[in-house]
Short mmCIF file of C-alpha atoms in Angstrom, two decimals:
data_model
loop_
_atom_site.label_atom_id
_atom_site.label_comp_id
_atom_site.label_asym_id
_atom_site.label_seq_id
_atom_site.Cartn_x
_atom_site.Cartn_y
_atom_site.Cartn_z
CA ASN X 288 40.33 115.96 72.87
CA HIS X 289 43.10 113.33 72.86
CA SER X 290 41.27 110.61 74.87
CA THR X 291 41.11 107.10 73.39
CA PRO X 292 38.08 104.74 73.34
CA GLY X 293 39.77 102.51 75.84
CA SER X 294 40.18 105.30 78.32
CA LYS X 295 36.47 106.13 78.04
CA VAL X 296 35.41 102.57 78.90
CA LYS X 297 37.71 102.55 81.86
CA SER X 298 36.30 105.79 83.20
CA VAL X 299 32.73 104.48 82.87
CA ASP X 300 33.37 101.11 84.50
CA SER X 301 35.44 102.38 87.38
CA PRO X 302 32.45 103.20 89.76
CA VAL X 303 31.14 99.64 89.34
CA ASN X 304 34.49 98.16 89.96
CA THR X 305 34.98 100.18 93.13
CA SER X 306 31.35 99.63 94.58
CA ILE X 307 30.91 97.67 97.81
CA LEU X 308 27.23 96.74 96.98
CA SER X 309 26.52 93.07 96.34
CA ALA X 310 23.68 91.38 94.46
CA ASN X 311 23.81 88.65 97.09
CA ALA X 312 23.28 91.00 100.05
CA PRO X 313 20.12 90.43 102.18
CA GLU X 314 17.07 92.58 101.44
CA PHE X 315 16.86 95.87 103.28
CA TYR X 316 13.70 96.84 105.21
CA PRO X 317 13.05 100.06 107.11
CA ALA X 318 12.70 99.57 110.86
CA SER X 319 8.93 100.27 110.77
CA PHE X 320 8.20 97.87 107.90
CA SER X 321 6.44 94.53 108.48
CA PRO X 322 6.84 92.17 105.54
CA TYR X 323 3.60 90.56 104.20
CA GLU X 324 3.40 86.79 104.44
CA GLU X 325 0.96 84.73 102.40
CA SER X 326 -1.34 82.61 104.54
CA VAL X 327 -1.46 79.00 103.55
CA SER X 328 -4.50 76.79 104.05
CA GLU X 329 -4.26 73.38 105.64
CA ASP X 330 -4.55 71.70 102.26
CA GLY X 331 -1.51 73.59 100.97
CA GLY X 332 -3.38 76.12 98.83
CA ASP X 333 -2.82 79.85 98.86
CA GLY X 334 -5.21 82.21 100.59
CA TYR X 335 -6.52 82.85 104.09
CA TYR X 336 -8.35 80.00 105.81
CA THR X 337 -9.66 79.59 109.36
CA GLU X 338 -11.31 76.40 110.47
CA MET X 339 -14.85 76.89 111.86
CA THR X 340 -15.50 75.64 115.37
CA LEU X 341 -18.44 73.44 116.35
CA ALA X 342 -19.97 76.35 118.28
CA GLU X 343 -19.80 78.59 115.21
CA LEU X 344 -21.27 75.87 113.00
CA VAL X 345 -24.21 75.24 115.36
CA GLU X 346 -24.84 78.95 115.87
CA GLU X 347 -24.94 79.54 112.12
CA PHE X 348 -27.12 76.49 111.63
CA LEU X 349 -29.67 77.51 114.29
CA SER X 350 -29.70 81.12 113.11
CA TYR X 351 -30.59 79.86 109.63
CA LEU X 352 -33.41 77.66 110.97
CA ASN X 353 -34.72 80.53 113.08
CA SER X 354 -34.89 82.88 110.10
CA SER X 355 -36.17 80.21 107.68
CA PRO X 356 -38.18 77.64 109.70
CA GLY X 357 -39.92 76.44 106.54
CA SER X 358 -36.60 75.01 105.31
CA PHE X 359 -36.41 72.51 108.16
CA GLU X 360 -37.69 69.53 106.18
CA THR X 361 -35.52 70.18 103.12
CA ASP X 362 -32.24 71.02 104.86
CA ILE X 363 -32.23 69.03 108.10
CA GLU X 364 -30.67 65.85 106.68
CA HIS X 365 -27.76 67.72 105.12
CA MET X 366 -27.19 69.62 108.36
CA VAL X 367 -27.24 66.45 110.47
CA ASN X 368 -24.76 64.82 108.08
CA MET X 369 -22.43 67.75 108.73
CA LEU X 370 -22.87 67.37 112.48
CA ASN X 371 -22.12 63.65 112.24
CA SER X 372 -18.78 64.51 110.66
CA TRP X 373 -18.03 66.91 113.52
CA VAL X 374 -19.39 65.07 116.55
CA THR X 375 -17.01 62.14 116.85
CA THR X 376 -16.11 62.19 120.56
CA GLU X 377 -17.94 62.22 123.86
CA GLU X 378 -16.74 65.77 124.51
CA THR X 379 -18.09 67.15 121.23
CA LEU X 380 -21.42 65.40 121.83
CA GLN X 381 -21.67 67.04 125.25
CA GLU X 382 -20.80 70.39 123.66
CA LEU X 383 -23.48 69.93 120.99
CA VAL X 384 -26.16 69.15 123.59
CA GLU X 385 -25.24 72.25 125.58
CA LEU X 386 -25.17 74.48 122.49
CA ILE X 387 -28.60 73.36 121.26
CA TYR X 388 -30.16 73.53 124.72
CA THR X 389 -28.79 77.03 125.31
CA GLN X 390 -29.92 78.36 121.95
CA SER X 391 -33.35 76.71 122.18
CA THR X 392 -34.03 78.47 125.47
CA ALA X 393 -32.37 81.78 124.55
CA ILE X 394 -33.60 82.55 121.02
CA PRO X 395 -37.14 84.02 121.16
CA ASN X 396 -39.81 81.73 119.64
CA PHE X 397 -37.25 79.06 118.77
CA SER X 398 -38.45 76.41 121.26
CA TYR X 399 -40.70 74.69 118.69
CA THR X 400 -37.99 74.39 116.02
CA GLY X 401 -35.43 73.53 118.69
CA ALA X 402 -37.59 70.66 119.94
CA ARG X 403 -38.05 69.34 116.39
CA LEU X 404 -34.30 69.49 115.89
CA CYS X 405 -33.71 67.59 119.14
CA ASN X 406 -36.11 64.87 118.04
CA PHE X 407 -34.38 64.50 114.66
CA LEU X 408 -30.92 64.40 116.22
CA SER X 409 -32.02 61.83 118.77
CA HIS X 410 -32.80 59.43 115.91
CA ASN X 411 -30.09 60.36 113.41
CA LEU X 412 -26.96 61.36 115.30
CA VAL X 413 -24.59 58.41 115.02
CA LEU X 414 -22.36 58.76 118.07
CA SER X 415 -23.60 56.97 121.19
CA PRO X 416 -20.86 56.77 123.87
CA ALA X 417 -21.13 55.00 127.21
CA SER X 418 -22.16 58.26 128.91
CA GLY X 419 -25.35 58.34 126.83
CA ASN X 420 -26.65 59.19 123.38
CA PHE X 421 -27.93 62.62 122.35
CA ARG X 422 -31.43 62.13 123.79
CA GLN X 423 -30.16 60.83 127.12
CA LEU X 424 -27.68 63.67 127.52
CA LEU X 425 -30.33 66.22 126.56
CA LEU X 426 -32.76 64.90 129.18
CA LYS X 427 -29.95 64.92 131.74
CA ARG X 428 -29.26 68.57 130.88
CA CYS X 429 -32.95 69.42 131.26
CA ARG X 430 -33.00 67.68 134.64
CA THR X 431 -30.28 70.04 135.88
CA GLU X 432 -32.64 72.99 135.39
CA TYR X 433 -35.61 71.03 136.72
CA GLU X 434 -33.90 70.47 140.06
CA GLN X 435 -33.51 74.24 140.48
CA ARG X 436 -37.21 74.97 139.83
CA ASP X 437 -38.27 76.04 143.31
CA VAL X 438 -35.37 78.47 143.56
CA ALA X 439 -35.77 79.79 140.01
CA VAL X 440 -39.46 80.75 140.36
CA ARG X 441 -38.48 83.03 143.26
CA GLY X 442 -35.28 84.38 141.77
CA ASP X 443 -34.66 87.79 140.26
CA GLN X 444 -36.36 88.83 137.05
CA GLU X 445 -33.61 87.50 134.80
CA THR X 446 -33.55 84.13 136.58
CA GLN X 447 -37.32 83.80 136.30
CA LYS X 448 -37.21 84.73 132.62
CA LYS X 449 -34.64 82.01 131.86
CA PHE X 450 -36.63 79.47 133.85
CA GLN X 451 -39.84 80.33 132.00
CA ALA X 452 -38.08 79.88 128.64
CA TYR X 453 -36.90 76.48 129.86
CA VAL X 454 -40.44 75.49 130.86
CA LEU X 455 -41.85 76.32 127.42
CA PHE X 456 -39.01 74.47 125.70
CA LEU X 457 -39.73 71.42 127.84
CA GLY X 458 -43.39 71.63 126.82
CA GLU X 459 -42.41 71.61 123.15
CA LEU X 460 -39.95 68.79 123.79
CA TYR X 461 -42.69 66.68 125.37
CA LEU X 462 -44.85 67.12 122.27
CA ARG X 463 -42.08 66.59 119.67
CA LEU X 464 -39.67 64.05 121.17
CA GLU X 465 -40.62 60.58 119.97
CA LEU X 466 -39.47 57.38 121.65
CA LYS X 467 -39.52 54.65 119.03
CA SER X 468 -40.70 51.18 119.95
CA ALA X 469 -40.24 47.93 118.08
CA LYS X 470 -43.68 46.74 119.21
CA GLY X 471 -45.83 49.76 118.47
CA PRO X 472 -46.09 53.41 117.47
CA PRO X 473 -43.74 56.05 118.91
CA SER X 474 -44.56 57.27 122.41
CA ARG X 475 -43.81 60.38 124.44
CA ALA X 476 -41.30 60.57 127.26
CA GLU X 477 -43.06 59.77 130.53
CA ILE X 478 -40.35 61.56 132.47
CA LEU X 479 -41.26 64.83 130.72
CA LEU X 480 -44.94 64.37 131.60
CA ILE X 481 -44.03 64.10 135.28
CA ALA X 482 -41.68 67.06 135.01
CA LEU X 483 -44.30 69.33 133.41
CA ARG X 484 -46.76 68.57 136.21
CA GLU X 485 -44.22 69.53 138.86
CA LEU X 486 -43.09 72.61 136.94
CA MET X 487 -46.67 73.90 136.93
CA ASN X 488 -46.85 73.36 140.68
CA SER X 489 -43.69 75.44 141.01
CA LEU X 490 -45.04 78.24 138.81
CA PHE X 491 -48.28 78.42 140.78
CA SER X 492 -46.39 78.38 144.09
CA ASN X 493 -45.19 81.92 143.35
CA PRO X 494 -48.13 83.45 141.43
CA VAL X 495 -46.49 86.59 140.08
CA ASP X 496 -47.45 87.78 136.61
CA GLY X 497 -44.48 86.28 134.77
CA ASN X 498 -44.92 82.81 136.26
CA LEU X 499 -48.67 82.81 135.64
CA ILE X 500 -48.28 83.94 132.02
CA CYS X 501 -45.77 81.12 131.52
CA ALA X 502 -48.23 78.61 133.01
CA VAL X 503 -51.00 79.86 130.69
CA LYS X 504 -48.74 79.51 127.64
CA LEU X 505 -47.69 76.03 128.71
CA LEU X 506 -51.26 74.83 129.23
CA LYS X 507 -52.47 76.33 125.95
CA LEU X 508 -49.61 74.48 124.27
CA THR X 509 -49.90 71.10 126.00
CA GLY X 510 -53.20 71.12 127.92
CA SER X 511 -55.24 68.95 125.56
CA VAL X 512 -52.49 66.31 125.30
CA LEU X 513 -51.80 66.30 129.04
CA GLU X 514 -55.47 65.93 129.92
CA ASP X 515 -55.93 63.05 127.48
CA VAL X 516 -52.94 61.20 128.94
CA TRP X 517 -54.07 61.79 132.52
CA LYS X 518 -57.60 60.64 131.74
CA GLU X 519 -56.27 57.45 130.18
CA LYS X 520 -54.42 56.81 133.44
CA GLY X 521 -57.54 57.60 135.49
CA LYS X 522 -55.94 60.73 136.99
CA SER X 523 -57.62 64.04 137.72
CA ASP X 524 -54.52 66.24 137.50
CA MET X 525 -56.11 68.70 135.11
CA ASP X 526 -59.09 69.20 137.42
CA GLN X 527 -56.65 69.93 140.23
CA LEU X 528 -54.77 72.46 138.11
CA VAL X 529 -57.96 74.23 137.08
CA GLN X 530 -59.08 74.39 140.71
CA ARG X 531 -55.75 75.93 141.63
CA ILE X 532 -56.08 78.48 138.84
CA GLU X 533 -59.56 79.46 140.08
CA ASN X 534 -58.18 79.93 143.60
CA ILE X 535 -55.39 82.14 142.27
CA VAL X 536 -57.90 84.30 140.40
CA LEU X 537 -59.77 84.83 143.66
CA ASP X 538 -56.85 85.31 146.04
CA ALA X 539 -53.58 86.16 144.27
CA GLN X 540 -52.31 89.71 143.89
CA CYS X 541 -51.61 89.37 140.18
CA SER X 542 -52.67 92.00 137.66
CA ARG X 543 -56.19 92.17 136.27
CA ASP X 544 -54.96 91.33 132.75
CA VAL X 545 -53.32 88.15 133.99
CA LYS X 546 -56.47 87.15 135.86
CA GLN X 547 -58.41 87.56 132.64
CA MET X 548 -55.87 85.33 130.88
CA LEU X 549 -56.39 82.68 133.54
CA LEU X 550 -60.16 82.88 133.21
CA ARG X 551 -59.94 82.54 129.43
CA LEU X 552 -57.74 79.49 129.93
CA VAL X 553 -60.37 77.91 132.18
CA GLU X 554 -62.98 78.68 129.53
CA LEU X 555 -60.80 77.12 126.84
CA ARG X 556 -60.51 73.95 128.87
CA SER X 557 -64.27 73.83 129.42
CA SER X 558 -64.69 73.82 125.61
CA ASN X 559 -62.39 70.78 125.38
CA TRP X 560 -59.39 72.97 124.48
CA GLY X 561 -61.17 74.26 121.39
CA ARG X 562 -61.22 70.86 119.74
CA VAL X 563 -64.12 70.17 117.41
CA HIS X 564 -65.75 66.76 117.46
CA ALA X 565 -67.78 65.89 114.41
CA ALA X 566 -71.53 65.56 115.09
CA ALA X 567 -74.26 64.09 112.97
CA ALA X 568 -75.49 66.65 110.47
CA SER X 569 -79.08 66.03 111.50
CA ASP X 570 -78.28 66.74 115.18
CA ALA X 571 -75.92 69.73 115.00
CA THR X 572 -77.49 73.18 114.89
CA PRO X 573 -76.23 76.66 115.79
CA ASP X 574 -78.39 76.46 118.93
CA ASN X 575 -77.24 73.14 120.36
CA ASP X 576 -73.65 72.95 119.07
CA PRO X 577 -71.27 75.77 120.09
CA ASN X 578 -68.78 74.53 117.46
CA TYR X 579 -71.36 74.55 114.65
CA PHE X 580 -69.59 77.29 112.71
CA MET X 581 -65.99 76.36 113.56
CA ASN X 582 -65.57 74.20 110.44
CA GLU X 583 -67.02 76.85 108.15
CA PRO X 584 -64.58 78.44 105.69
CA THR X 585 -63.40 81.97 106.29
CA PHE X 586 -64.30 84.57 103.65
CA TYR X 587 -62.55 87.86 102.99
CA THR X 588 -63.97 90.98 101.41
CA ALA X 589 -62.09 93.03 98.83
CA ASP X 590 -60.51 95.11 101.59
CA GLY X 591 -59.39 92.02 103.54
CA THR X 592 -62.14 91.97 106.19
CA PRO X 593 -62.74 88.35 107.36
CA PHE X 594 -66.21 86.97 108.08
CA THR X 595 -67.96 83.60 108.21
CA ALA X 596 -71.44 82.19 108.06
CA ALA X 597 -71.65 82.67 111.83
CA ASP X 598 -73.13 86.13 111.21
CA PRO X 599 -75.11 86.08 107.96
CA GLY X 600 -76.27 89.61 108.65
CA GLU X 601 -72.84 90.83 107.66
CA TYR X 602 -73.44 89.78 104.07
CA ILE X 603 -76.38 92.17 103.83
CA ASP X 604 -74.54 94.94 105.69
CA ILE X 605 -71.68 94.81 103.21
CA ILE X 606 -74.09 94.99 100.28
CA HIS X 607 -75.71 98.10 101.78
CA GLN X 608 -72.22 99.63 102.04
CA GLY X 609 -71.86 99.23 98.28
CA LYS X 610 -69.06 96.64 98.45
CA THR X 611 -68.86 93.90 95.88
CA LEU X 612 -69.44 90.30 96.93
CA GLN X 613 -68.93 88.65 93.58
CA LYS X 614 -65.54 87.16 94.39
CA LEU X 615 -64.16 86.56 97.84
CA CYS X 616 -61.17 84.59 99.05
CA ILE X 617 -62.01 81.32 100.74
CA VAL X 618 -59.34 79.56 102.77
CA PRO X 619 -59.78 75.80 103.08
CA LYS X 620 -56.60 74.30 104.57
CA GLY X 621 -54.45 77.16 103.37
CA MET X 622 -55.50 77.12 99.71
CA PHE X 623 -56.89 80.36 98.33
CA LEU X 624 -59.75 79.98 95.87
CA CYS X 625 -62.28 82.30 94.32
CA TYR X 626 -65.82 81.56 95.36
CA ARG X 627 -69.20 83.10 94.49
CA ILE X 628 -71.35 83.63 97.53
CA PHE X 629 -74.49 85.12 96.03
CA ARG X 630 -76.42 82.03 97.05
CA LYS X 631 -75.60 82.95 100.68
CA ILE X 632 -77.65 86.10 100.28
CA PRO X 633 -81.44 85.91 100.73
CA GLY X 634 -83.17 86.60 97.43
CA TYR X 635 -80.38 85.12 95.32
CA LEU X 636 -81.05 81.46 96.12
CA GLY X 637 -81.76 79.58 92.94
CA SER X 638 -81.11 82.66 90.86
CA GLY X 639 -78.35 80.87 88.94
CA ARG X 640 -75.93 83.76 89.37
#
């Protein structure tokens, strides 16, 4: 082999020297390839970021309250501070009112928490444009539904269902919405009192089962408060409503179960809505006071069976069944304590057990 080192280098370098490829050429991608691009947040950081809308914030907020109603007191201030940072224009305030109204009448069993939320926002939401503050816009929104009441009670099933949810929300709103006064304690909205009276007239004007059940729920919720207010004004509106209910029981073609509900409502009202008024100990007896046992604590046996002093015979029956009565759960105002009840049993009085 007569080749020289120089000739070897030349033969190796020649393909590079003759190549048309360039390090500065643009990158090549197949036709089906989509290059990945890093998303950049608004603050300039890396990573994917999507700004939450007011609707999404309120929906998440209300869903949390619905699943954890006991957190209302601890979390409400933080949540309202967040809303104050969002609701800065008349349009967003209108949107917030509509969102809360819609959810409060759409989420099952949320009307109570929704009304509490409305009361808190009415006192703590900062924005108050010329078109009205949160409370004024909310009442205006409720009035829109109120004006459709006579059509809604005769609408299709879905329309009636939505109207009934609105009625119950308005009942809660009347109880929870406080109007502060510089001269005295907070008061309730008079306009809601008038509205509830007319809404009950509308429900009774078409006495089908759904409307009557809604009226029963509304009166069980607000009846005692409404009657007290009407009595203070010298009005007999509750007597008129009860008379109308009795006429419906006699004449309307509603189901037997609904008629029984109406009769139980009339009975509840006759017992002063189940309210207990304290009587002198020397005057109250089981014979002359139907509420004699209503303030007694509730006891529970080992298997969870509740009973009170209203039927002392049950104490003896349980003994004959061989069940222990040494320790039972007593529930005064939600506190569970252990309590010995031997002295409740004849023969054990003064035994010191």
